[in-house]
Amino acid sequence: MKRLRLYSEIITAIIFTLSTLRASAQPPVKVVAGLIYMNDGTLTPNQKMYPKLTDSLDNNLKKNNKDTISLFYRALLYLRYNSGLAKPYQLSKGAMENLEVAKNMVERADSLKMQALNLKILRAEIYRELCYRFTGDESWQLNGKQIAVRKTRFNGYKDLANKYYDELAQLDKRNAYAYLKLTINYKYPL
């Protein structure tokens, strides 16, 4: 009887340890057709799915703002929470600002010499999403000067996104077609 109880406690401890390790790990990432996703079975993760991970990454970045892994995952979460699938309306409140934060995070990770291909894919996709935020017809609420500023920003993001997709096509020749297909060919609508 004591032996059975001991085995039961050991098995319970192992299951608890494995579930704790699984819950605390970063989510796996996958790249499909040149776009980066969190491999959790969803196209757009809900912010309520990862509150502990988000808090952990934010706390880690406050302590060590040079942690490239934390910068990468936090930027990925910002992108997924504010992508065109998650917030399809171009002028969704906060989406542009959050994508700007993600852009700054990937640029910081790149400046810290993070060499991962996934970072380069994430950076190109963030710039692509930033361009998408300028595609709506906003002429009714902007004056000429604001339109000119937004057109300049759009063209800057477009040039960088296309540059990064061209670099990815050179680095990852097996998926070059997918990256070149993602290049931005449209113009600022106003």
Backbone as a printed PyTorch tensor [residue, N CA C, xyz], in Angstrom:
tensor([[[  0.8270,  -1.1970,   0.0000],
         [  0.0000,   0.0000,   0.0000],
         [  0.8680,   1.2560,   0.0000]],

        [[  1.9360,   1.2280,   0.8310],
         [  2.8330,   2.3800,   0.8850],
         [  3.5410,   2.5630,  -0.4600]],

        [[  3.9070,   1.4510,  -1.0710],
         [  4.5930,   1.5070,  -2.3490],
         [  3.6800,   2.1070,  -3.4200]],

        [[  2.4080,   1.7330,  -3.4430],
         [  1.4480,   2.2640,  -4.4040],
         [  1.2650,   3.7710,  -4.2030]],

        [[  1.2090,   4.1860,  -2.9700],
         [  1.0610,   5.6150,  -2.6630],
         [  2.3010,   6.3810,  -3.1030]],

        [[  3.4790,   5.8090,  -2.8890],
         [  4.7250,   6.4460,  -3.2930],
         [  4.7730,   6.6020,  -4.8120]],

        [[  4.3910,   5.5600,  -5.5560],
         [  4.3550,   5.6360,  -7.0140],
         [  3.3550,   6.6940,  -7.4810]],

        [[  2.2360,   6.7530,  -6.8170],
         [  1.2160,   7.7410,  -7.1610],
         [  1.7450,   9.1580,  -6.9650]],

        [[  2.4550,   9.3940,  -5.8850],
         [  3.0190,  10.7200,  -5.6090],
         [  4.1050,  11.0760,  -6.6220]],

        [[  4.9200,  10.1030,  -6.9960],
         [  5.9760,  10.3520,  -7.9760],
         [  5.3730,  10.6910,  -9.3320]],

        [[  4.3750,   9.9370,  -9.7380],
         [  3.7210,  10.2080, -11.0250],
         [  3.0540,  11.5810, -11.0120]],

        [[  2.4010,  11.9230,  -9.9330],
         [  1.7770,  13.2380,  -9.8050],
         [  2.8280,  14.3400,  -9.8970]],

        [[  3.9610,  14.1490,  -9.2350],
         [  5.0260,  15.1500,  -9.2710],
         [  5.5800,  15.3030, -10.6850]],

        [[  5.7440,  14.1940, -11.3920],
         [  6.2570,  14.2610, -12.7650],
         [  5.2700,  14.9880, -13.6680]],

        [[  3.9990,  14.6580, -13.5640],
         [  2.9770,  15.3160, -14.3900],
         [  2.9250,  16.8080, -14.0790]],

        [[  2.9920,  17.1640, -12.8060],
         [  2.9710,  18.5680, -12.4170],
         [  4.1890,  19.3000, -12.9810]],

        [[  5.3700,  18.6830, -12.8920],
         [  6.5920,  19.2980, -13.4020],
         [  6.5170,  19.4920, -14.9060]],

        [[  6.0540,  18.4780, -15.6200],
         [  5.9380,  18.5910, -17.0760],
         [  4.9300,  19.6590, -17.4830]],

        [[  3.8070,  19.7310, -16.7940],
         [  2.8100,  20.7500, -17.1400],
         [  3.3190,  22.1410, -16.8100]],

        [[  4.1030,  22.2900, -15.7590],
         [  4.6750,  23.5840, -15.4100],
         [  5.6910,  24.0140, -16.4590]],

        [[  6.5440,  23.0780, -16.8870],
         [  7.5240,  23.3980, -17.9130],
         [  6.8480,  23.7870, -19.2190]],

        [[  5.8080,  23.0980, -19.5790],
         [  5.0790,  23.3760, -20.8280],
         [  4.4110,  24.7440, -20.7640]],

        [[  3.8720,  25.1080, -19.6130],
         [  3.1520,  26.3750, -19.4760],
         [  4.0920,  27.5740, -19.4620]],

        [[  5.3320,  27.3740, -19.0070],
         [  6.2200,  28.5180, -18.8810],
         [  7.0910,  28.7550, -20.1090]],

        [[  7.1020,  27.8410, -21.0460],
         [  7.9370,  27.9890, -22.2380],
         [  7.3110,  28.9770, -23.2080]],

        [[  8.1720,  29.5780, -24.0540],
         [  7.6570,  30.4550, -25.0910],
         [  6.9070,  29.6250, -26.1170]],

        [[  5.9030,  30.2080, -26.7070],
         [  5.1480,  29.4620, -27.7200],
         [  6.0090,  29.2000, -28.9500]],

        [[  5.8350,  28.0540, -29.5670],
         [  6.6040,  27.7890, -30.7830],
         [  6.1320,  28.6950, -31.9200]],

        [[  7.0440,  28.9770, -32.8050],
         [  6.7850,  29.8800, -33.9260],
         [  6.9170,  29.0860, -35.2200]],

        [[  6.0440,  29.4000, -36.1740],
         [  6.1620,  28.7660, -37.4910],
         [  6.0280,  29.8310, -38.5670]],

        [[  6.6380,  29.5370, -39.7090],
         [  6.5710,  30.4290, -40.8550],
         [  5.8330,  29.6910, -41.9620]],

        [[  4.7770,  30.3220, -42.4600],
         [  3.9780,  29.7430, -43.5340],
         [  3.8430,  30.7940, -44.6290]],

        [[  4.2840,  30.4450, -45.8160],
         [  4.1920,  31.3350, -46.9800],
         [  4.8080,  32.7020, -46.7060]],

        [[  5.9080,  32.7190, -45.9740],
         [  6.6250,  33.9600, -45.7050],
         [  6.0920,  34.7810, -44.5470]],

        [[  5.0240,  34.3220, -43.9040],
         [  4.4390,  35.0280, -42.7580],
         [  4.7090,  34.2350, -41.4850]],

        [[  4.9490,  34.9340, -40.4010],
         [  5.3000,  34.2880, -39.1460],
         [  4.0740,  34.2220, -38.2330]],

        [[  3.8790,  33.0550, -37.6220],
         [  2.7370,  32.8130, -36.7390],
         [  3.2100,  32.1590, -35.4570]],

        [[  2.3990,  32.2940, -34.4410],
         [  2.6040,  31.5140, -33.2250],
         [  1.9010,  30.1880, -33.4580]],

        [[  2.5990,  29.1120, -33.2830],
         [  2.0710,  27.7820, -33.5920],
         [  1.2180,  27.2780, -32.4290]],

        [[  0.0850,  27.9340, -32.2350],
         [ -0.8170,  27.5550, -31.1410],
         [ -2.2010,  27.1560, -31.6550]],

        [[ -2.3190,  26.9910, -32.9540],
         [ -3.5870,  26.5680, -33.5270],
         [ -4.5100,  27.7030, -33.9200]],

        [[ -4.0880,  28.9440, -33.7210],
         [ -4.9190,  30.0890, -34.0890],
         [ -4.1820,  30.9540, -35.1000]],

        [[ -4.9330,  31.6750, -35.9040],
         [ -4.3100,  32.6370, -36.8150],
         [ -4.0030,  33.9410, -36.0970]],

        [[ -4.8810,  34.3430, -35.2100],
         [ -4.6790,  35.5720, -34.4480],
         [ -4.9050,  35.2880, -32.9780]],

        [[ -3.8460,  35.2530, -32.1900],
         [ -4.0390,  34.9780, -30.7700],
         [ -4.8030,  36.1120, -30.0890]],

        [[ -5.6600,  35.7310, -29.2050],
         [ -6.4120,  36.6810, -28.4020],
         [ -5.4990,  37.1690, -27.2820]],

        [[ -5.5770,  38.4350, -26.9380],
         [ -4.7270,  38.9760, -25.8700],
         [ -4.9690,  38.2670, -24.5520]],

        [[ -6.1320,  37.6790, -24.3930],
         [ -6.4450,  36.9710, -23.1460],
         [ -5.7800,  35.5980, -23.0960]],

        [[ -5.2210,  35.1320, -24.2210],
         [ -4.5690,  33.8260, -24.2500],
         [ -3.1990,  33.8420, -23.5850]],

        [[ -2.5060,  34.9630, -23.6430],
         [ -1.1190,  35.0290, -23.1960],
         [ -0.8560,  36.1310, -22.1730]],

        [[ -1.6950,  36.3120, -21.1730],
         [ -1.4100,  37.4090, -20.2370],
         [ -0.1380,  37.1800, -19.4180]],

        [[  0.1100,  35.9370, -19.0250],
         [  1.3140,  35.6620, -18.2310],
         [  2.5710,  35.8440, -19.0670]],

        [[  2.5280,  35.3820, -20.3050],
         [  3.6820,  35.5490, -21.1780],
         [  3.9370,  37.0200, -21.4570]],

        [[  2.8920,  37.7680, -21.7430],
         [  3.0380,  39.1990, -22.0050],
         [  3.6180,  39.9160, -20.7910]],

        [[  3.0780,  39.6460, -19.6120],
         [  3.5960,  40.2700, -18.3850],
         [  5.0450,  39.8810, -18.1370]],

        [[  5.3580,  38.6100, -18.3430],
         [  6.7190,  38.1310, -18.1340],
         [  7.6940,  38.8170, -19.0820]],

        [[  7.3100,  38.9320, -20.3490],
         [  8.1820,  39.5960, -21.3210],
         [  8.3580,  41.0770, -20.9910]],

        [[  7.2680,  41.7420, -20.6080],
         [  7.3590,  43.1610, -20.2450],
         [  8.2630,  43.3610, -19.0300]],

        [[  8.1030,  42.5070, -18.0170],
         [  8.9510,  42.6050, -16.8270],
         [ 10.4080,  42.3250, -17.1620]],

        [[ 10.6390,  41.3410, -17.9930],
         [ 12.0080,  41.0170, -18.3830],
         [ 12.6410,  42.1630, -19.1610]],

        [[ 11.8630,  42.8130, -20.0270],
         [ 12.4050,  43.9310, -20.8030],
         [ 12.6630,  45.1590, -19.9330]],

        [[ 11.9050,  45.3130, -18.8430],
         [ 12.1880,  46.4100, -17.9100],
         [ 13.5080,  46.1750, -17.2020]],

        [[ 13.7860,  44.9210, -16.8720],
         [ 15.0310,  44.5790, -16.1810],
         [ 16.2200,  44.5560, -17.1270]],

        [[ 16.0060,  44.0400, -18.3350],
         [ 17.0890,  43.8860, -19.2980],
         [ 16.5690,  44.2190, -20.6850]],

        [[ 16.7240,  45.4640, -21.0720],
         [ 16.1790,  45.8960, -22.3640],
         [ 17.0310,  45.4390, -23.5500]],

        [[ 18.0720,  44.6540, -23.2930],
         [ 18.9100,  44.1240, -24.3600],
         [ 18.6680,  42.6340, -24.6080]],

        [[ 17.6410,  42.0840, -24.0100],
         [ 17.3190,  40.6690, -24.1980],
         [ 16.6190,  40.5070, -25.5420]],

        [[ 17.3450,  39.9980, -26.5210],
         [ 16.8160,  39.9220, -27.8800],
         [ 15.6650,  38.9290, -28.0060]],

        [[ 15.6910,  37.8600, -27.2310],
         [ 14.6020,  36.8770, -27.2940],
         [ 13.3040,  37.5040, -26.7970]],

        [[ 13.3800,  38.2430, -25.6990],
         [ 12.1890,  38.9190, -25.1880],
         [ 11.6980,  39.9820, -26.1650]],

        [[ 12.6140,  40.7090, -26.7740],
         [ 12.2260,  41.7030, -27.7750],
         [ 11.5120,  41.0310, -28.9430]],

        [[ 12.0430,  39.9000, -29.3880],
         [ 11.4310,  39.1800, -30.5050],
         [ 10.0180,  38.7190, -30.1680]],

        [[  9.8550,  38.0230, -29.0440],
         [  8.5290,  37.4900, -28.7120],
         [  7.5230,  38.5850, -28.4080]],

        [[  7.9670,  39.6620, -27.7700],
         [  7.0210,  40.7510, -27.4670],
         [  6.5900,  41.4450, -28.7520]],

        [[  7.5300,  41.6470, -29.6760],
         [  7.1790,  42.2480, -30.9680],
         [  6.2360,  41.3300, -31.7420]],

        [[  6.4680,  40.0200, -31.6570],
         [  5.5830,  39.0610, -32.3280],
         [  4.1710,  39.1480, -31.7600]],

        [[  4.0560,  39.2510, -30.4430],
         [  2.7270,  39.3830, -29.8440],
         [  2.0600,  40.6880, -30.2700]],

        [[  2.8130,  41.7930, -30.2840],
         [  2.2420,  43.0560, -30.7600],
         [  1.7420,  42.9130, -32.1950]],

        [[  2.5210,  42.2700, -33.0420],
         [  2.1150,  42.0900, -34.4340],
         [  0.8430,  41.2560, -34.5220]],

        [[  0.8010,  40.1330, -33.8670],
         [ -0.3620,  39.2440, -33.9440],
         [ -1.6080,  39.8980, -33.3690]],

        [[ -1.4850,  40.6510, -32.2840],
         [ -2.6450,  41.3080, -31.6810],
         [ -3.1630,  42.4580, -32.5360]],

        [[ -2.3180,  43.0040, -33.4100],
         [ -2.6860,  44.1860, -34.1970],
         [ -2.6120,  43.9510, -35.6960]],

        [[ -2.6060,  42.7050, -36.1030],
         [ -2.5220,  42.4000, -37.5300],
         [ -3.8520,  42.7130, -38.2200]],

        [[ -3.8170,  42.6420, -39.5310],
         [ -5.0320,  42.8780, -40.3060],
         [ -6.1170,  41.8610, -40.0280]],

        [[ -5.7350,  40.6550, -39.6200],
         [ -6.7340,  39.6430, -39.2570],
         [ -7.3690,  39.9470, -37.9060]],

        [[ -6.5650,  40.4320, -36.9690],
         [ -7.0850,  40.7230, -35.6300],
         [ -7.8840,  42.0200, -35.6010]],

        [[ -7.3880,  43.0240, -36.3060],
         [ -8.0530,  44.3350, -36.3680],
         [ -8.1210,  44.7680, -37.8300]],

        [[ -9.1320,  44.2930, -38.5510],
         [ -9.1750,  44.5250, -39.9980],
         [ -9.3950,  45.9810, -40.4130]],

        [[-10.0350,  46.7720, -39.5850],
         [-10.2710,  48.1680, -39.9430],
         [ -8.9440,  48.9240, -39.8340]],

        [[ -8.5390,  49.6040, -40.8980],
         [ -7.2250,  50.2440, -40.9430],
         [ -6.9970,  51.2480, -39.8300]],

        [[ -8.0430,  51.9330, -39.4080],
         [ -7.8890,  52.9580, -38.3790],
         [ -8.2610,  52.4530, -36.9870]],

        [[ -8.1490,  51.1520, -36.7590],
         [ -8.4510,  50.5920, -35.4370],
         [ -7.6200,  51.3020, -34.3820]],

        [[ -8.2760,  51.6510, -33.3030],
         [ -7.6200,  52.4230, -32.2600],
         [ -6.4420,  51.6450, -31.6640]],

        [[ -5.2890,  52.2700, -31.6520],
         [ -4.0990,  51.7090, -31.0290],
         [ -3.2880,  50.7670, -31.9000]],

        [[ -3.8410,  50.2940, -33.0010],
         [ -3.1250,  49.3150, -33.8320],
         [ -1.8350,  49.9120, -34.4060]],

        [[ -1.9110,  51.1070, -34.9660],
         [ -0.7290,  51.7400, -35.5470],
         [  0.3390,  51.9770, -34.4730]],

        [[ -0.0820,  52.4590, -33.3200],
         [  0.8660,  52.7350, -32.2380],
         [  1.5440,  51.4540, -31.7590]],

        [[  0.7680,  50.3820, -31.6240],
         [  1.3450,  49.1140, -31.1810],
         [  2.2920,  48.5310, -32.2260]],

        [[  1.9600,  48.6950, -33.4930],
         [  2.8610,  48.2330, -34.5400],
         [  4.1490,  49.0590, -34.5650]],

        [[  4.0490,  50.3310, -34.2280],
         [  5.2540,  51.1630, -34.1130],
         [  6.1470,  50.6610, -32.9770]],

        [[  5.5350,  50.2890, -31.8630],
         [  6.3000,  49.7280, -30.7460],
         [  6.9750,  48.4310, -31.1790]],

        [[  6.2500,  47.5740, -31.8900],
         [  6.8210,  46.3150, -32.3860],
         [  7.9740,  46.5970, -33.3380]],

        [[  7.8120,  47.5860, -34.2030],
         [  8.8780,  47.9630, -35.1410],
         [ 10.1330,  48.3690, -34.3790]],

        [[  9.9620,  49.1830, -33.3610],
         [ 11.1090,  49.6180, -32.5610],
         [ 11.7790,  48.4380, -31.8610]],

        [[ 10.9760,  47.4760, -31.4190],
         [ 11.5450,  46.3050, -30.7380],
         [ 12.3750,  45.4440, -31.6920]],

        [[ 11.8690,  45.2030, -32.8970],
         [ 12.6450,  44.3750, -33.8340],
         [ 13.8840,  45.1250, -34.3200]],

        [[ 13.7830,  46.4230, -34.4910],
         [ 14.9610,  47.1940, -34.8860],
         [ 16.0020,  47.1750, -33.7740]],

        [[ 15.5400,  47.2180, -32.5260],
         [ 16.4750,  47.1280, -31.3810],
         [ 17.1430,  45.7600, -31.3440]],

        [[ 16.3640,  44.7000, -31.5290],
         [ 16.9410,  43.3450, -31.5370],
         [ 17.9420,  43.2080, -32.6830]],

        [[ 17.6390,  43.7890, -33.8260],
         [ 18.5640,  43.7400, -34.9580],
         [ 19.8320,  44.5290, -34.6590]],

        [[ 19.6920,  45.6780, -34.0140],
         [ 20.8760,  46.4750, -33.6800],
         [ 21.7410,  45.7820, -32.6280]],

        [[ 21.1380,  44.8840, -31.8550],
         [ 21.8880,  44.0970, -30.8650],
         [ 22.4730,  42.8260, -31.4900]],

        [[ 22.4250,  42.7520, -32.8020],
         [ 23.0370,  41.6760, -33.5920],
         [ 22.3410,  40.3270, -33.4750]],

        [[ 21.0410,  40.3260, -33.2710],
         [ 20.2960,  39.0680, -33.3290],
         [ 20.2630,  38.6330, -34.7920]],

        [[ 20.6740,  37.4080, -35.0710],
         [ 20.8390,  36.9450, -36.4370],
         [ 19.7620,  35.9750, -36.9070]],

        [[ 18.7460,  35.7200, -36.1230],
         [ 17.7330,  34.7160, -36.4570],
         [ 16.9460,  35.1220, -37.7030]],

        [[ 16.7050,  34.1600, -38.5660],
         [ 15.9060,  34.3910, -39.7660],
         [ 14.4870,  34.8120, -39.3870]],

        [[ 13.9570,  34.2350, -38.3070],
         [ 12.6000,  34.5960, -37.8660],
         [ 12.4970,  36.0780, -37.5160]],

        [[ 13.5650,  36.6660, -36.9880],
         [ 13.5450,  38.0980, -36.6890],
         [ 13.4350,  38.8990, -37.9840]],

        [[ 14.1430,  38.4910, -38.9980],
         [ 14.0960,  39.1990, -40.2770],
         [ 12.7100,  39.0680, -40.9200]],

        [[ 12.1050,  37.9040, -40.7830],
         [ 10.7510,  37.6990, -41.2980],
         [  9.7630,  38.5710, -40.5260]],

        [[  9.9120,  38.5940, -39.2060],
         [  9.0350,  39.4110, -38.3580],
         [  9.1660,  40.8930, -38.7070]],

        [[ 10.3830,  41.3470, -38.8990],
         [ 10.5980,  42.7640, -39.2180],
         [  9.9120,  43.1340, -40.5350]],

        [[ 10.0870,  42.3190, -41.5640],
         [  9.4580,  42.6070, -42.8570],
         [  7.9360,  42.6160, -42.7290]],

        [[  7.4020,  41.6640, -41.9590],
         [  5.9480,  41.6010, -41.8080],
         [  5.3940,  42.7830, -41.0280]],

        [[  6.1310,  43.2570, -40.0440],
         [  5.6810,  44.4370, -39.2880],
         [  5.6030,  45.6480, -40.2150]],

        [[  6.6100,  45.8450, -41.0440],
         [  6.5670,  46.9730, -41.9860],
         [  5.4300,  46.7990, -42.9910]],

        [[  5.1610,  45.5770, -43.3830],
         [  4.0400,  45.3060, -44.2910],
         [  2.7100,  45.6710, -43.6230]],

        [[  2.5560,  45.3070, -42.3560],
         [  1.3320,  45.6470, -41.6100],
         [  1.2140,  47.1540, -41.4190]],

        [[  2.3320,  47.8270, -41.1920],
         [  2.2840,  49.2860, -41.0660],
         [  1.7850,  49.9190, -42.3630]],

        [[  2.2160,  49.4060, -43.4920],
         [  1.7180,  49.9140, -44.7850],
         [  0.2170,  49.6950, -44.9050]],

        [[ -0.2440,  48.5330, -44.4590],
         [ -1.6740,  48.2290, -44.5400],
         [ -2.4930,  49.2730, -43.7740]],

        [[ -1.9810,  49.7800, -42.6850],
         [ -2.7090,  50.7540, -41.8690],
         [ -2.9360,  52.0750, -42.5990]],

        [[ -2.2460,  52.2950, -43.7130],
         [ -2.4190,  53.5260, -44.4900],
         [ -3.3060,  53.3380, -45.7120]],

        [[ -3.8740,  52.1590, -45.9160],
         [ -4.6090,  51.8970, -47.1570],
         [ -6.0660,  52.3410, -47.1270]],

        [[ -6.5800,  52.7370, -46.0020],
         [ -7.9710,  53.1780, -45.9380],
         [ -8.1600,  54.5710, -46.5090]],

        [[ -9.3630,  54.8770, -46.9220],
         [ -9.6760,  56.2140, -47.4390],
         [ -9.9550,  57.1300, -46.2540]],

        [[ -8.9640,  57.9810, -45.9570],
         [ -9.0670,  58.8820, -44.8110],
         [ -9.2040,  60.3330, -45.2350]],

        [[ -9.4430,  60.5640, -46.5190],
         [ -9.4360,  61.9270, -47.0420],
         [-10.4630,  62.8230, -46.3600]],

        [[-11.5400,  62.2730, -45.8940],
         [-12.6020,  63.0650, -45.2870],
         [-12.2190,  63.6070, -43.9070]],

        [[-11.1630,  63.0370, -43.2920],
         [-10.8000,  63.5070, -41.9530],
         [ -9.3950,  64.0910, -41.8660]],

        [[ -8.6960,  64.2170, -42.9980],
         [ -7.3380,  64.7440, -43.0000],
         [ -7.2390,  65.9600, -43.9040]],

        [[ -6.3590,  66.8760, -43.5350],
         [ -6.0970,  68.0080, -44.4220],
         [ -4.9100,  67.6650, -45.3220]],

        [[ -4.5750,  68.5410, -46.2290],
         [ -3.5220,  68.2810, -47.2110],
         [ -2.1580,  67.9950, -46.5900]],

        [[ -1.8220,  68.7330, -45.5390],
         [ -0.5200,  68.5350, -44.8810],
         [ -0.4530,  67.1590, -44.2090]],

        [[ -1.5310,  66.7620, -43.5600],
         [ -1.5680,  65.4490, -42.9030],
         [ -1.4880,  64.3220, -43.9310]],

        [[ -2.1470,  64.5040, -45.0630],
         [ -2.0890,  63.4970, -46.1290],
         [ -0.6600,  63.3610, -46.6410]],

        [[  0.0270,  64.4910, -46.8100],
         [  1.4180,  64.4510, -47.2940],
         [  2.3310,  63.7400, -46.2980]],

        [[  2.1330,  64.0000, -45.0050],
         [  2.9440,  63.3380, -43.9740],
         [  2.6840,  61.8370, -43.9810]],

        [[  1.4250,  61.4660, -44.0640],
         [  1.0810,  60.0430, -44.0760],
         [  1.5920,  59.3480, -45.3390]],

        [[  1.5610,  60.0400, -46.4600],
         [  2.0810,  59.4630, -47.7050],
         [  3.5890,  59.2310, -47.5910]],

        [[  4.2960,  60.1630, -46.9830],
         [  5.7370,  60.0080, -46.7720],
         [  6.0310,  58.8150, -45.8710]],

        [[  5.2720,  58.6840, -44.8010],
         [  5.4600,  57.5420, -43.8920],
         [  5.1540,  56.2270, -44.6090]],

        [[  4.0560,  56.1900, -45.3690],
         [  3.6990,  54.9870, -46.1150],
         [  4.8240,  54.5880, -47.0640]],

        [[  5.3270,  55.5570, -47.8360],
         [  6.3870,  55.2510, -48.7980],
         [  7.6570,  54.7660, -48.1010]],

        [[  7.9690,  55.3310, -46.9480],
         [  9.1290,  54.8680, -46.1800],
         [  8.9580,  53.4330, -45.7110]],

        [[  7.7820,  53.1190, -45.1690],
         [  7.5120,  51.7500, -44.7190],
         [  7.5030,  50.7770, -45.8950]],

        [[  6.9340,  51.2190, -47.0120],
         [  6.8660,  50.3680, -48.2030],
         [  8.2730,  50.0430, -48.7040]],

        [[  9.1210,  51.0630, -48.7890],
         [ 10.4910,  50.8430, -49.2530],
         [ 11.2370,  49.8760, -48.3370]],

        [[ 11.0760,  50.0450, -47.0260],
         [ 11.7680,  49.1570, -46.0950],
         [ 11.2040,  47.7340, -46.1520]],

        [[  9.8930,  47.6010, -46.2300],
         [  9.2890,  46.2620, -46.3140],
         [  9.7870,  45.5440, -47.5600]],

        [[  9.7830,  46.2180, -48.6830],
         [ 10.2430,  45.6020, -49.9280],
         [ 11.7370,  45.2670, -49.8640]],

        [[ 12.5130,  46.1490, -49.2570],
         [ 13.9500,  45.8900, -49.0850],
         [ 14.1570,  44.6330, -48.2500]],

        [[ 13.4170,  44.5210, -47.1460],
         [ 13.5830,  43.3640, -46.2590],
         [ 13.1000,  42.0780, -46.9230]],

        [[ 12.0360,  42.1550, -47.7140],
         [ 11.5820,  40.9540, -48.4250],
         [ 12.5890,  40.5380, -49.5040]],

        [[ 13.2180,  41.5060, -50.1580],
         [ 14.2660,  41.1720, -51.1210],
         [ 15.4500,  40.4940, -50.4270]],

        [[ 15.8350,  41.0070, -49.2460],
         [ 16.9180,  40.3890, -48.4800],
         [ 16.5470,  38.9670, -48.0680]],

        [[ 15.3100,  38.7690, -47.6390],
         [ 14.8650,  37.4240, -47.2570],
         [ 14.9030,  36.4740, -48.4430]],

        [[ 14.5390,  36.9520, -49.6190],
         [ 14.5760,  36.1080, -50.8150],
         [ 16.0080,  35.6770, -51.1230]],

        [[ 16.9760,  36.5300, -50.8300],
         [ 18.3780,  36.1750, -51.0370],
         [ 18.8830,  35.2140, -49.9560]],

        [[ 18.4530,  35.4170, -48.7180],
         [ 18.9000,  34.5710, -47.6050],
         [ 18.2730,  33.1830, -47.6280]],

        [[ 17.0000,  33.1150, -47.9450],
         [ 16.2410,  31.8670, -47.8810],
         [ 15.7090,  31.5590, -49.2800]],

        [[ 16.5890,  31.0680, -50.1210],
         [ 16.2390,  30.8690, -51.5360],
         [ 15.1260,  29.8440, -51.7460]],

        [[ 14.9710,  28.8880, -50.8210],
         [ 13.9010,  27.8970, -50.9690],
         [ 12.5240,  28.5420, -50.8830]],

        [[ 12.4000,  29.6430, -50.1420],
         [ 11.1140,  30.3170, -49.9680],
         [ 11.0970,  31.6910, -50.6340]],

        [[ 11.9930,  31.9170, -51.5780],
         [ 12.1100,  33.2270, -52.2260],
         [ 10.8040,  33.6540, -52.8830]],

        [[ 10.1070,  32.7200, -53.5070],
         [  8.8540,  33.0690, -54.1730],
         [  7.8360,  33.6290, -53.1730]],

        [[  7.7440,  33.0020, -51.9960],
         [  6.7870,  33.4670, -50.9810],
         [  7.1220,  34.8860, -50.5280]],

        [[  8.4070,  35.1730, -50.3280],
         [  8.8000,  36.5140, -49.8890],
         [  8.5480,  37.5520, -50.9840]],

        [[  8.8960,  37.2170, -52.2070],
         [  8.7010,  38.1740, -53.3040],
         [  7.2230,  38.4080, -53.5820]],

        [[  6.4130,  37.4140, -53.3010],
         [  4.9660,  37.5750, -53.4680],
         [  4.3870,  38.5540, -52.4360]],

        [[  5.0590,  38.6990, -51.3030],
         [  4.5880,  39.5840, -50.2370],
         [  5.0300,  41.0380, -50.4200]],

        [[  5.8700,  41.3010, -51.4000],
         [  6.3020,  42.6850, -51.5960],
         [  5.0910,  43.5690, -51.8990]],

        [[  5.2160,  44.8160, -51.5420],
         [  4.0990,  45.7570, -51.6570],
         [  4.1880,  46.4690, -53.0000]],

        [[  3.1440,  46.3270, -53.8030],
         [  3.1220,  46.9250, -55.1410],
         [  2.1360,  48.0820, -55.2550]],

        [[  1.2510,  48.2370, -54.2850],
         [  0.2440,  49.2850, -54.3810],
         [  0.8070,  50.6330, -53.9140]],

        [[  0.1260,  51.6870, -54.3000],
         [  0.5420,  53.0420, -53.9540],
         [ -0.3690,  53.5980, -52.8660]],

        [[  0.0970,  54.6660, -52.2530],
         [ -0.7270,  55.3390, -51.2480],
         [ -2.0170,  55.7910, -51.9130]],

        [[ -3.1660,  55.4940, -51.3150],
         [ -4.4430,  55.7010, -52.0150],
         [ -4.8580,  57.1520, -52.2200]],

        [[ -4.2790,  58.0940, -51.5260],
         [ -4.7380,  59.4930, -51.6720],
         [ -3.7840,  60.3230, -52.4870]]])
